[in-house]
GROMACS .gro file of C-alpha atoms in nm:
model
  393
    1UNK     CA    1  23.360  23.637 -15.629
    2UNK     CA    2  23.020  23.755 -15.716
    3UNK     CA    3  23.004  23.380 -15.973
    4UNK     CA    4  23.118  23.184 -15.642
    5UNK     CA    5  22.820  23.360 -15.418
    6UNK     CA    6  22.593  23.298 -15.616
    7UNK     CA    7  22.647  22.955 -15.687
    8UNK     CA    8  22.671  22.925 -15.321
    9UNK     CA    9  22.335  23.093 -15.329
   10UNK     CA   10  22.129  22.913 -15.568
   11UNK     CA   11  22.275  22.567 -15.395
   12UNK     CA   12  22.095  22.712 -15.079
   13UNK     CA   13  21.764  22.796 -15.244
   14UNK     CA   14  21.775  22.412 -15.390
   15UNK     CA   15  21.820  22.291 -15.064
   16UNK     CA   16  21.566  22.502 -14.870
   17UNK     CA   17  21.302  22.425 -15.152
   18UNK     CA   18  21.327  22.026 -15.047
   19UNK     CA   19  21.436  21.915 -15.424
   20UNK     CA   20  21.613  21.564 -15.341
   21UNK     CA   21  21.752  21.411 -15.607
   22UNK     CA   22  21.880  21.101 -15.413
   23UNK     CA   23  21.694  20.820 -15.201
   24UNK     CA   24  21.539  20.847 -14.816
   25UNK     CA   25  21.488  20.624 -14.615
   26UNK     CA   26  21.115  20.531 -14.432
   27UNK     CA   27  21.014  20.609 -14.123
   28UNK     CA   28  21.109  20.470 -13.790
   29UNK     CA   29  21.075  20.108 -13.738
   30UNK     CA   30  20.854  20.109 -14.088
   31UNK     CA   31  20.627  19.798 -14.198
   32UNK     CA   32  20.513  19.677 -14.446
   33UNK     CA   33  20.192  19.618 -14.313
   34UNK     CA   34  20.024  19.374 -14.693
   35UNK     CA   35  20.282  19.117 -14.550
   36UNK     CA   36  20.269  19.185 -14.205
   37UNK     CA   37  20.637  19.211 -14.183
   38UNK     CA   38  20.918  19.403 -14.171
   39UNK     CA   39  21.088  19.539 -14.466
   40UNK     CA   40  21.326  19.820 -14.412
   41UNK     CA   41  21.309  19.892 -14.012
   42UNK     CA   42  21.505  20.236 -13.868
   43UNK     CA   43  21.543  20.228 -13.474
   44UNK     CA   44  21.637  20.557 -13.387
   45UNK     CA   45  21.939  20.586 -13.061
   46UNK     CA   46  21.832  20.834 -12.858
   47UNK     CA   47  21.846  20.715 -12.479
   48UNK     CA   48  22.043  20.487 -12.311
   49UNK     CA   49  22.352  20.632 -12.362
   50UNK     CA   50  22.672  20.639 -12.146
   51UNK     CA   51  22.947  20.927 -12.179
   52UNK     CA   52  23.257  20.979 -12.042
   53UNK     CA   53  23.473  21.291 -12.162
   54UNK     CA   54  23.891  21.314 -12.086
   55UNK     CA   55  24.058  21.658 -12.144
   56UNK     CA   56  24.331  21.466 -12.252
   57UNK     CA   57  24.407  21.099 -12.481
   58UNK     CA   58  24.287  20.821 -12.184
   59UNK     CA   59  24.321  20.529 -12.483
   60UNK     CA   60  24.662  20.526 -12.627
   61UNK     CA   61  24.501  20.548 -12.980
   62UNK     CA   62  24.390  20.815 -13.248
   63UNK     CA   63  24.268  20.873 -13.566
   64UNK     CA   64  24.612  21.003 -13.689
   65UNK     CA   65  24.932  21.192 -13.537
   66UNK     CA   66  24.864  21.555 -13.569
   67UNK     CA   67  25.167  21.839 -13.437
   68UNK     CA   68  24.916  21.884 -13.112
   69UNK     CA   69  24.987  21.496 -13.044
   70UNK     CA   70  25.243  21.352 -13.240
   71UNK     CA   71  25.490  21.365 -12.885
   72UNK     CA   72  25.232  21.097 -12.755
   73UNK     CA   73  25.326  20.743 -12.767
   74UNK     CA   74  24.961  20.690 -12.957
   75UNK     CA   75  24.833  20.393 -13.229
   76UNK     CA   76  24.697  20.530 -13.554
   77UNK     CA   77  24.380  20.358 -13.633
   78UNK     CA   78  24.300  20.519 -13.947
   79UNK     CA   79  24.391  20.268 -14.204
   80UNK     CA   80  24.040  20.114 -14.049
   81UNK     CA   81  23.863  20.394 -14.118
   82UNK     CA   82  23.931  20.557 -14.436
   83UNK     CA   83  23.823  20.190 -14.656
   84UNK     CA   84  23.451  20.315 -14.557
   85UNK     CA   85  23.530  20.578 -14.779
   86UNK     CA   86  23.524  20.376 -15.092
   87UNK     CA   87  23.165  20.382 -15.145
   88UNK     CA   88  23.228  20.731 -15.294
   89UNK     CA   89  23.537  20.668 -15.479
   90UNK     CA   90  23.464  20.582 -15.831
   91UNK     CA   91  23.811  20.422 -15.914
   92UNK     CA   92  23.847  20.100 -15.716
   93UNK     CA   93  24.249  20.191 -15.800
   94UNK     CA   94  24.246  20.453 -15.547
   95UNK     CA   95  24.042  20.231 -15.301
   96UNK     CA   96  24.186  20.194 -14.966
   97UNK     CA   97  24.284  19.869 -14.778
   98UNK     CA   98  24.135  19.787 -14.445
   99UNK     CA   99  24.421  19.563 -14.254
  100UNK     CA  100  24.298  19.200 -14.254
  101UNK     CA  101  24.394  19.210 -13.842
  102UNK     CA  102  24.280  19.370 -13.560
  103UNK     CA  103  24.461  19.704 -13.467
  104UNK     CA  104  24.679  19.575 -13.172
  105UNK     CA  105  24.540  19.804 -12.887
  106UNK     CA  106  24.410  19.729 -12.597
  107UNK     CA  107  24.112  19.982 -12.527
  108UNK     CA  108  23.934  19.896 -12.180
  109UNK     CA  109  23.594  20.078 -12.266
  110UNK     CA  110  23.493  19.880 -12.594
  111UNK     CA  111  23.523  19.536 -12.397
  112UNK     CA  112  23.169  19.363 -12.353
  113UNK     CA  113  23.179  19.323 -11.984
  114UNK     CA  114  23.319  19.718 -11.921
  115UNK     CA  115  23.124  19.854 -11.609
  116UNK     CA  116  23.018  20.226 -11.735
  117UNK     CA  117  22.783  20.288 -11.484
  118UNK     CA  118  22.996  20.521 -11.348
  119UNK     CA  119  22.995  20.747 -11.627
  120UNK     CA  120  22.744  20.999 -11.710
  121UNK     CA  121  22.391  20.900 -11.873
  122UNK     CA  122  22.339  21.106 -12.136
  123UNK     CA  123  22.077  21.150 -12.495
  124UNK     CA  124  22.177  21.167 -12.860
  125UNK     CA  125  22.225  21.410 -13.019
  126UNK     CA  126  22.478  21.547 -12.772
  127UNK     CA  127  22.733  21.808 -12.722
  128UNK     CA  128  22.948  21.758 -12.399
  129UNK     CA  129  23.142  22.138 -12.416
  130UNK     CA  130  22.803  22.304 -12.359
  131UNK     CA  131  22.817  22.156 -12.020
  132UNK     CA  132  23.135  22.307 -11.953
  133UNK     CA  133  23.273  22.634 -11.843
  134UNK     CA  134  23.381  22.855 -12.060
  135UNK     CA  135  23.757  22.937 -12.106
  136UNK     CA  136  23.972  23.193 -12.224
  137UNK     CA  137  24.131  23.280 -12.496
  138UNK     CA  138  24.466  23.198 -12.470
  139UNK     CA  139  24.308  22.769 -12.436
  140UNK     CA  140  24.048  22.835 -12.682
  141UNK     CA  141  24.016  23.088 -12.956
  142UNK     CA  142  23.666  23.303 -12.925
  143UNK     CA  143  23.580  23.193 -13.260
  144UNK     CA  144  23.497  22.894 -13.145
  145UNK     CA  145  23.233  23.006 -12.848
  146UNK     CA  146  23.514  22.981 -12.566
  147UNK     CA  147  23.402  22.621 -12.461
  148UNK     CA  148  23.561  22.303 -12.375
  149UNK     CA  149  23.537  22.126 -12.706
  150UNK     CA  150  23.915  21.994 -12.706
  151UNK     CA  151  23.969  21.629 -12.584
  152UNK     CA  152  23.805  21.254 -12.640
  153UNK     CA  153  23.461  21.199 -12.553
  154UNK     CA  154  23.359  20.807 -12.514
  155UNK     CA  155  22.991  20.676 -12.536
  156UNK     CA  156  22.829  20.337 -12.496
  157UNK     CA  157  22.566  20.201 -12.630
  158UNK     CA  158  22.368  19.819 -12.574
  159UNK     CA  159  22.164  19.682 -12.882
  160UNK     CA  160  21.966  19.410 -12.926
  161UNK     CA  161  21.917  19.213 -13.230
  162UNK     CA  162  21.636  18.873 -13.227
  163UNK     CA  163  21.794  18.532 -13.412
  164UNK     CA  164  21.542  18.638 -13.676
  165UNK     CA  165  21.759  18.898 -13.767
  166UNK     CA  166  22.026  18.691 -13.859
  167UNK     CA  167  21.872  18.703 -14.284
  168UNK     CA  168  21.900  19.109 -14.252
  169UNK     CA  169  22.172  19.355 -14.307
  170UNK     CA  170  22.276  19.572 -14.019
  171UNK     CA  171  22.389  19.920 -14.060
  172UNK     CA  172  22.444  20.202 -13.822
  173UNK     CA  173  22.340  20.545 -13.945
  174UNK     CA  174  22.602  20.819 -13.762
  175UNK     CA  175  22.413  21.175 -13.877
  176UNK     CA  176  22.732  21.374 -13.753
  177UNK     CA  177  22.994  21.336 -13.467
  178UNK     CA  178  23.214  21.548 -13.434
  179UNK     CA  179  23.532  21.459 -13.525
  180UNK     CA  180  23.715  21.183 -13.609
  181UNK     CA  181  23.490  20.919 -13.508
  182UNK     CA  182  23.561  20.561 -13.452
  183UNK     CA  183  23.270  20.291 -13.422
  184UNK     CA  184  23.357  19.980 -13.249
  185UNK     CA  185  23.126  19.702 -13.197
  186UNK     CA  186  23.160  19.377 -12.950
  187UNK     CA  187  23.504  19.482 -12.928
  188UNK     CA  188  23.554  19.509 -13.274
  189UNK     CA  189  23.699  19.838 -13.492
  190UNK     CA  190  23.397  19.862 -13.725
  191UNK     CA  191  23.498  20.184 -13.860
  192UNK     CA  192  23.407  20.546 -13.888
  193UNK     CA  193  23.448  20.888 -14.048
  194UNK     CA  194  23.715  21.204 -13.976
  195UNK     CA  195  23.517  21.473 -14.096
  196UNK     CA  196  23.278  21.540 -13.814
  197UNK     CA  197  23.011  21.753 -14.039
  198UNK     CA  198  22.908  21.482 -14.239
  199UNK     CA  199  22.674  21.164 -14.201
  200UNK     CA  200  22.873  20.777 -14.280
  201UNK     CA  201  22.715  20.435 -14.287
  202UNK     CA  202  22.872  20.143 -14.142
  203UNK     CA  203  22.799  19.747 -14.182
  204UNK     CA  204  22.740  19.627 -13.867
  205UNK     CA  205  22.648  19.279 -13.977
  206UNK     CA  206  22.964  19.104 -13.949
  207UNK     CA  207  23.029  19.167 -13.593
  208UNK     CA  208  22.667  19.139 -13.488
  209UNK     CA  209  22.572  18.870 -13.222
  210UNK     CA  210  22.207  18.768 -13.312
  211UNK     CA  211  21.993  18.629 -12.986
  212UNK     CA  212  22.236  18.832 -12.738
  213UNK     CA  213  22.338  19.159 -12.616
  214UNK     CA  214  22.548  19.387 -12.821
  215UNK     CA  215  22.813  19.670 -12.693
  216UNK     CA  216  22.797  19.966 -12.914
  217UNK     CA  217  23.128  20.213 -12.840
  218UNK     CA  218  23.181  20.530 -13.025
  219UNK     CA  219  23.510  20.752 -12.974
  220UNK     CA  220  23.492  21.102 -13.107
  221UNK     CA  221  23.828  21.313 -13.051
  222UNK     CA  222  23.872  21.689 -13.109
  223UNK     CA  223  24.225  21.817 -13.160
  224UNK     CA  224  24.429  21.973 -12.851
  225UNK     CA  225  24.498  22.283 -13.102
  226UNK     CA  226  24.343  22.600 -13.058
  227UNK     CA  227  24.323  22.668 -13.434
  228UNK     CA  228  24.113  22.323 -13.443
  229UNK     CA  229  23.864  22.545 -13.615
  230UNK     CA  230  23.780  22.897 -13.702
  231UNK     CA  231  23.436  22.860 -13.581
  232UNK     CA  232  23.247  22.638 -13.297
  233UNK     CA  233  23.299  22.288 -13.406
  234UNK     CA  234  23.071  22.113 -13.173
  235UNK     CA  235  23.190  21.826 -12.963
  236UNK     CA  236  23.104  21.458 -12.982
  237UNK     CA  237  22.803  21.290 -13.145
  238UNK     CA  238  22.567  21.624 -13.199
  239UNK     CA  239  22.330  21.429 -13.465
  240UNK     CA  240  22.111  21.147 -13.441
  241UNK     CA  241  22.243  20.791 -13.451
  242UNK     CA  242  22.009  20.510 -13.642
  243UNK     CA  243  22.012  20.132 -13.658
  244UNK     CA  244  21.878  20.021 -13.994
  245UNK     CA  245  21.759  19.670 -14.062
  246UNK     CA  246  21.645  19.541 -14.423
  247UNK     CA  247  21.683  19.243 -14.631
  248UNK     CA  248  22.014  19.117 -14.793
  249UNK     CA  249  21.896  19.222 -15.071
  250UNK     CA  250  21.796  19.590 -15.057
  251UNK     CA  251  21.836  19.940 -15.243
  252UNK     CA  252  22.184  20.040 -15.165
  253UNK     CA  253  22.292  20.342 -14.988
  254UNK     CA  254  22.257  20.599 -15.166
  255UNK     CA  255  22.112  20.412 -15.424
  256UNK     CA  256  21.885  20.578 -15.631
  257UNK     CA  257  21.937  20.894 -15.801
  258UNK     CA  258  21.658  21.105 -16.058
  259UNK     CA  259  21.743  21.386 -16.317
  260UNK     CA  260  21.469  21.578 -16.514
  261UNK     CA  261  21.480  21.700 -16.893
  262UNK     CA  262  21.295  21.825 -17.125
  263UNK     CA  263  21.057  22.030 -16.883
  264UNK     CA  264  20.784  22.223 -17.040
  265UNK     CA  265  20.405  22.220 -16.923
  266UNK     CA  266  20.317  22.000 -17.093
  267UNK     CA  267  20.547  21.715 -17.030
  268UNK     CA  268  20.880  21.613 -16.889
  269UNK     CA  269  21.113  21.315 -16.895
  270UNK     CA  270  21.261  21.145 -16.588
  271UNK     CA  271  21.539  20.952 -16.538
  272UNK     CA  272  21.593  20.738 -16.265
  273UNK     CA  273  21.914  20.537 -16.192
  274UNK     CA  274  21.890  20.266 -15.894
  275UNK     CA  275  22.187  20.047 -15.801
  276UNK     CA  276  22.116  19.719 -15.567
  277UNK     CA  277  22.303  19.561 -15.318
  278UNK     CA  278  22.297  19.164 -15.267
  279UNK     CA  279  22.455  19.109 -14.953
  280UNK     CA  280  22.388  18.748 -14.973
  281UNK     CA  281  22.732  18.603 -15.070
  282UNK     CA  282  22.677  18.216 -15.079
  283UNK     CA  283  22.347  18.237 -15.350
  284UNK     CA  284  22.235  18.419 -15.705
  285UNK     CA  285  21.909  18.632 -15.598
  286UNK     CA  286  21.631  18.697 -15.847
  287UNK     CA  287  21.461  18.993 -15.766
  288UNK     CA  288  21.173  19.189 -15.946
  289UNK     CA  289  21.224  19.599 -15.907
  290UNK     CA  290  20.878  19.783 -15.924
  291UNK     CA  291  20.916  20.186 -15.943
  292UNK     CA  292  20.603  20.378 -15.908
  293UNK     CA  293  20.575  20.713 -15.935
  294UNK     CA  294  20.319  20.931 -15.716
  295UNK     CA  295  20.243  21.269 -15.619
  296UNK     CA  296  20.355  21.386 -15.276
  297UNK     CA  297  20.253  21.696 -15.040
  298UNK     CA  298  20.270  21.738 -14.704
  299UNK     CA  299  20.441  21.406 -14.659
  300UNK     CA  300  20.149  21.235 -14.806
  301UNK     CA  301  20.166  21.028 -15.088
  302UNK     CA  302  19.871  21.145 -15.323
  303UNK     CA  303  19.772  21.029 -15.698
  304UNK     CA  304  20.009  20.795 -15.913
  305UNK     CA  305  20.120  20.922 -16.214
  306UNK     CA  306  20.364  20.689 -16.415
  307UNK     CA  307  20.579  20.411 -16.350
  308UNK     CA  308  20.905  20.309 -16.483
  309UNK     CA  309  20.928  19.957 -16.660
  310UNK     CA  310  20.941  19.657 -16.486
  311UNK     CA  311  21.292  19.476 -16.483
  312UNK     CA  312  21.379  19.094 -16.343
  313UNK     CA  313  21.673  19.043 -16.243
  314UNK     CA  314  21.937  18.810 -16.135
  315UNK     CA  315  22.190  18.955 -15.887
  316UNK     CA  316  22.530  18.760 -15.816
  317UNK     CA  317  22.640  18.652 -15.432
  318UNK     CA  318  22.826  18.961 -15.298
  319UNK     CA  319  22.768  19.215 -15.607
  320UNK     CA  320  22.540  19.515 -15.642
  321UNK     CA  321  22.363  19.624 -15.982
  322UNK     CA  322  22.290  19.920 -16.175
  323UNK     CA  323  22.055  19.989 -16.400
  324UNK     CA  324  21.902  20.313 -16.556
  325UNK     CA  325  21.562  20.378 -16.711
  326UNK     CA  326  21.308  20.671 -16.813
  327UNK     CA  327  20.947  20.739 -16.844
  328UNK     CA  328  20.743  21.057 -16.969
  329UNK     CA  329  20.525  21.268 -16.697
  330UNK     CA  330  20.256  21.476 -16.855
  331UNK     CA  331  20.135  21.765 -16.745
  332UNK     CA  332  20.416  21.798 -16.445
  333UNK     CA  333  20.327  21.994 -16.147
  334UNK     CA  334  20.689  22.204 -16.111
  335UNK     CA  335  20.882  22.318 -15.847
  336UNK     CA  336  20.877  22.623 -15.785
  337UNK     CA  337  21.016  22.892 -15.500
  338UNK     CA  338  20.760  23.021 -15.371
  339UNK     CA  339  20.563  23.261 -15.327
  340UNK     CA  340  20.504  23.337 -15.721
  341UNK     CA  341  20.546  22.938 -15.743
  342UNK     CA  342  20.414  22.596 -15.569
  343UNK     CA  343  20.719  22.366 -15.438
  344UNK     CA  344  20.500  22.045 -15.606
  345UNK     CA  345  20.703  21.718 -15.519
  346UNK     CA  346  20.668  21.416 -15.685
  347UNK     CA  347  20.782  21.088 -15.470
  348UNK     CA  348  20.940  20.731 -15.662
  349UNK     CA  349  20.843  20.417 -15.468
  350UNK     CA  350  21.071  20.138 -15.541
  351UNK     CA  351  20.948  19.734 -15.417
  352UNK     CA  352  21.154  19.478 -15.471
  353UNK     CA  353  21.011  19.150 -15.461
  354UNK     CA  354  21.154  18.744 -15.478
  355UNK     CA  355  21.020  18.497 -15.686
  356UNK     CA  356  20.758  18.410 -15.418
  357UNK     CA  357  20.587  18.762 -15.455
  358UNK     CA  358  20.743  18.869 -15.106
  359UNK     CA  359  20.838  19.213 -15.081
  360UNK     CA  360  21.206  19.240 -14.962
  361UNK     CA  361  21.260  19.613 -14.971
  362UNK     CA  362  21.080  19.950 -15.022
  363UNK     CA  363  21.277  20.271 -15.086
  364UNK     CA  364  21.107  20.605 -15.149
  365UNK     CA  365  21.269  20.862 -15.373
  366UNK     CA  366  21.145  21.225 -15.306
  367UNK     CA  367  21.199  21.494 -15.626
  368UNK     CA  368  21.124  21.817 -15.793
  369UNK     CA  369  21.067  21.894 -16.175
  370UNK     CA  370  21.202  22.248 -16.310
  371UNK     CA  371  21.410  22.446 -16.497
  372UNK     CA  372  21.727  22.649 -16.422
  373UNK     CA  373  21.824  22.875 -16.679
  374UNK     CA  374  22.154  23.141 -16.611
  375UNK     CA  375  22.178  23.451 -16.801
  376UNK     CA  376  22.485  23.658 -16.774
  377UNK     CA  377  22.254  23.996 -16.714
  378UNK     CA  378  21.955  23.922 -16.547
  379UNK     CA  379  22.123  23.593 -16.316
  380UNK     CA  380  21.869  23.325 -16.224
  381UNK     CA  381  21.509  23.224 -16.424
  382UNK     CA  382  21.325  22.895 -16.256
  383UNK     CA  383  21.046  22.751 -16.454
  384UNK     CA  384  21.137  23.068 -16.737
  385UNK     CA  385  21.045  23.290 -16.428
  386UNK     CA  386  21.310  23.597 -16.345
  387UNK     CA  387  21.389  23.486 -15.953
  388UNK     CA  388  21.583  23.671 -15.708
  389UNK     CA  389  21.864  23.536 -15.490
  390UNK     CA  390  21.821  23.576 -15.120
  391UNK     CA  391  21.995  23.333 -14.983
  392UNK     CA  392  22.175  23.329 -14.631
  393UNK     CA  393  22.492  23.257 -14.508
   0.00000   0.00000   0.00000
């Protein structure tokens, strides 16, 4: 027990010092101003939203028959959902088939020319039981605040994209929604994500109608049990909601990744992994991937201090690449907890470029270089420091 806490522990101390090991994305509707054009553009979804909650299934669909609804005459839908899940699955064995039809349902409220102005207008993030009234126990066990989070919450969403766009990969960016989600899009089952604490991409791009208006519909459903969960869930999309727009050819999601070794003052070695995406199934695209590396506080990108080698590349229509490489940093500013230690953060641009010079993507990389050392009697040393645990739960 005491191993598992403080695992648990040290995980939160990792987190809270702002040591990210994986990719981030730029800031809202980011430019790349040398070029005058737009690279890798985020559009944040916060207004214009349309909600309508039912107590009870108003669809005839879910993500799966549970005991609370299996007596309904319901469609399951979630042999659409779970293939967005193979991102994260290593063996493409245990990948899942999406259906190469439609699900045969007939859902009034993703239609394009559905009249929601009847329903309530509403922000994301959102959470429709705090509206409510509380109820008691027997409904809803206290654990879980005594609110109205049980039922199927609906919103609606219009996006535009110009005929410009048309070159670009579209992705929606769901932070949390809470739970099993559904994305549909023009009409059309996109996809979506059960577990309602964690974030999912989906490829809007396929279903996207460039030069007109777009109907965005997102179904969120929390079980009729009262054992749903053993502590407030939340209810309905409670985290923000992004539309990302970047070149065919881009970092992927997810798609970079650095580890640190040999750390002394002195010097330390970093690896950095990247994996791109070529979106572009109809043509071979030779790209150029630049990775500089720079010294970052207080969101502020400060004085370069390395950068990994150049590669050229040729991707293939459809496929994504991977590729691994290492450079030396000396004299590292570490990571530290503070407040014996400084938090120092280094940040790893990566520009990919065509063979005309033209930047098609930037991706920033944010990271922390330390060590971790475990000793049986004395628990936790960072940067050969002795460091006390006080984490929270």
């Amino acid at each position: 027990m005491r191993l598992r806490v403080l695992i648990q522990d040290v995980t939160q101390l990792l987190f809270l010092g702002s040591i990210a090991f994986y990719g981030k994305y730029g800031v809202e509707a980011s430019a790349d101003t040398r070029l005058g054009a737009t690279v890798r553009e985020r559009t944040r979804l916060h207004s214009g939203w349309k909600f309508l909650h039912s107590p009870t299934t108003p669809d005839g669909v879910t993500y799966s028959l549970r005991p609370d609804n299996e007596s309904e005459d319901l469609e399951e839908l979630r042999d659409w959902v779970l293939p967005v899940a193979n991102e994260f699955i290593a063996d493409a064995d245990q990948h899942y088939n999406r259906p190469d039809f439609e699900p045969k349902v007939d859902i009034e409220y993703v239609a394009d020319g559905f009249d929601d102005r009847n329903w309530t207008s509403v922000t994301v993030p959102h959470d429709w039981a705090i509206t409510g009234d509380f109820v008691g126990s027997s409904e809803v066990l206290g654990d879980m605040g005594s609110l109205p989070v049980r039922g199927v919450g609906w919103y609606r969403q219009k996006l535009s994209f110009t005929k410009n766009d048309k070159d670009k990969s579209i992705y929606l960016d769901v932070k949390g929604a809470m739970a099993f989600s559904m994305v549909w899009l023009n009409g059309h089952l996109v996809g979506g994500w059960p577990n309602g604490y964690l974030t999912y991409r989906l490829d809007l791009t396929p279903y996207v109608k460039f030069g007109k208006e777009n109907h965005l519909a997102i179904r969120a459903e929390n079980p009729q049990s009262k054992k749903f969960s053993r502590l407030y869930p939340g209810a309905g999309i409670y985290r923000d909601v992004w539309v990302i727009k970047v070149s065919k050819t881009h970092v992927a999601h997810y798609g970079t990744h650095i580890s640190t070794k040999d750390v002394s003052a002195k010097s330390a070695t970093v690896d950095f992994s990247i994996t791109i995406d070529n979106k572009d199934t109809t043509q071979h695209q030779p790209v150029k991937v630049i990775t500089k590396v720079y010294k970052y506080k207080d969101g502020k990108v400060g004085q370069k201090v390395g950068a990994f080698p150049i590669e050229n590349l040729r991707l293939v229509p459809g496929e994504s690449h991977a590729s691994n490489t290492s450079i030396t940093i000396k004299n590292p500013s570490l990571w530290g907890p503070p407040p014996t230690q400084e938090p120092n953060l280094y940040i790893a641009i990566t520009e990919l470029y065509d063979l005309e010079n033209r930047l098609l993507d930037e991706y920033e990389t944010t990271f922390g270089i330390r060590t971790l050392n475990f000793e049986a009697n004395n628990s936790l040393f960072v940067n050969g420091e002795h460091t006390y645990i006080q984490g929270v739960n």
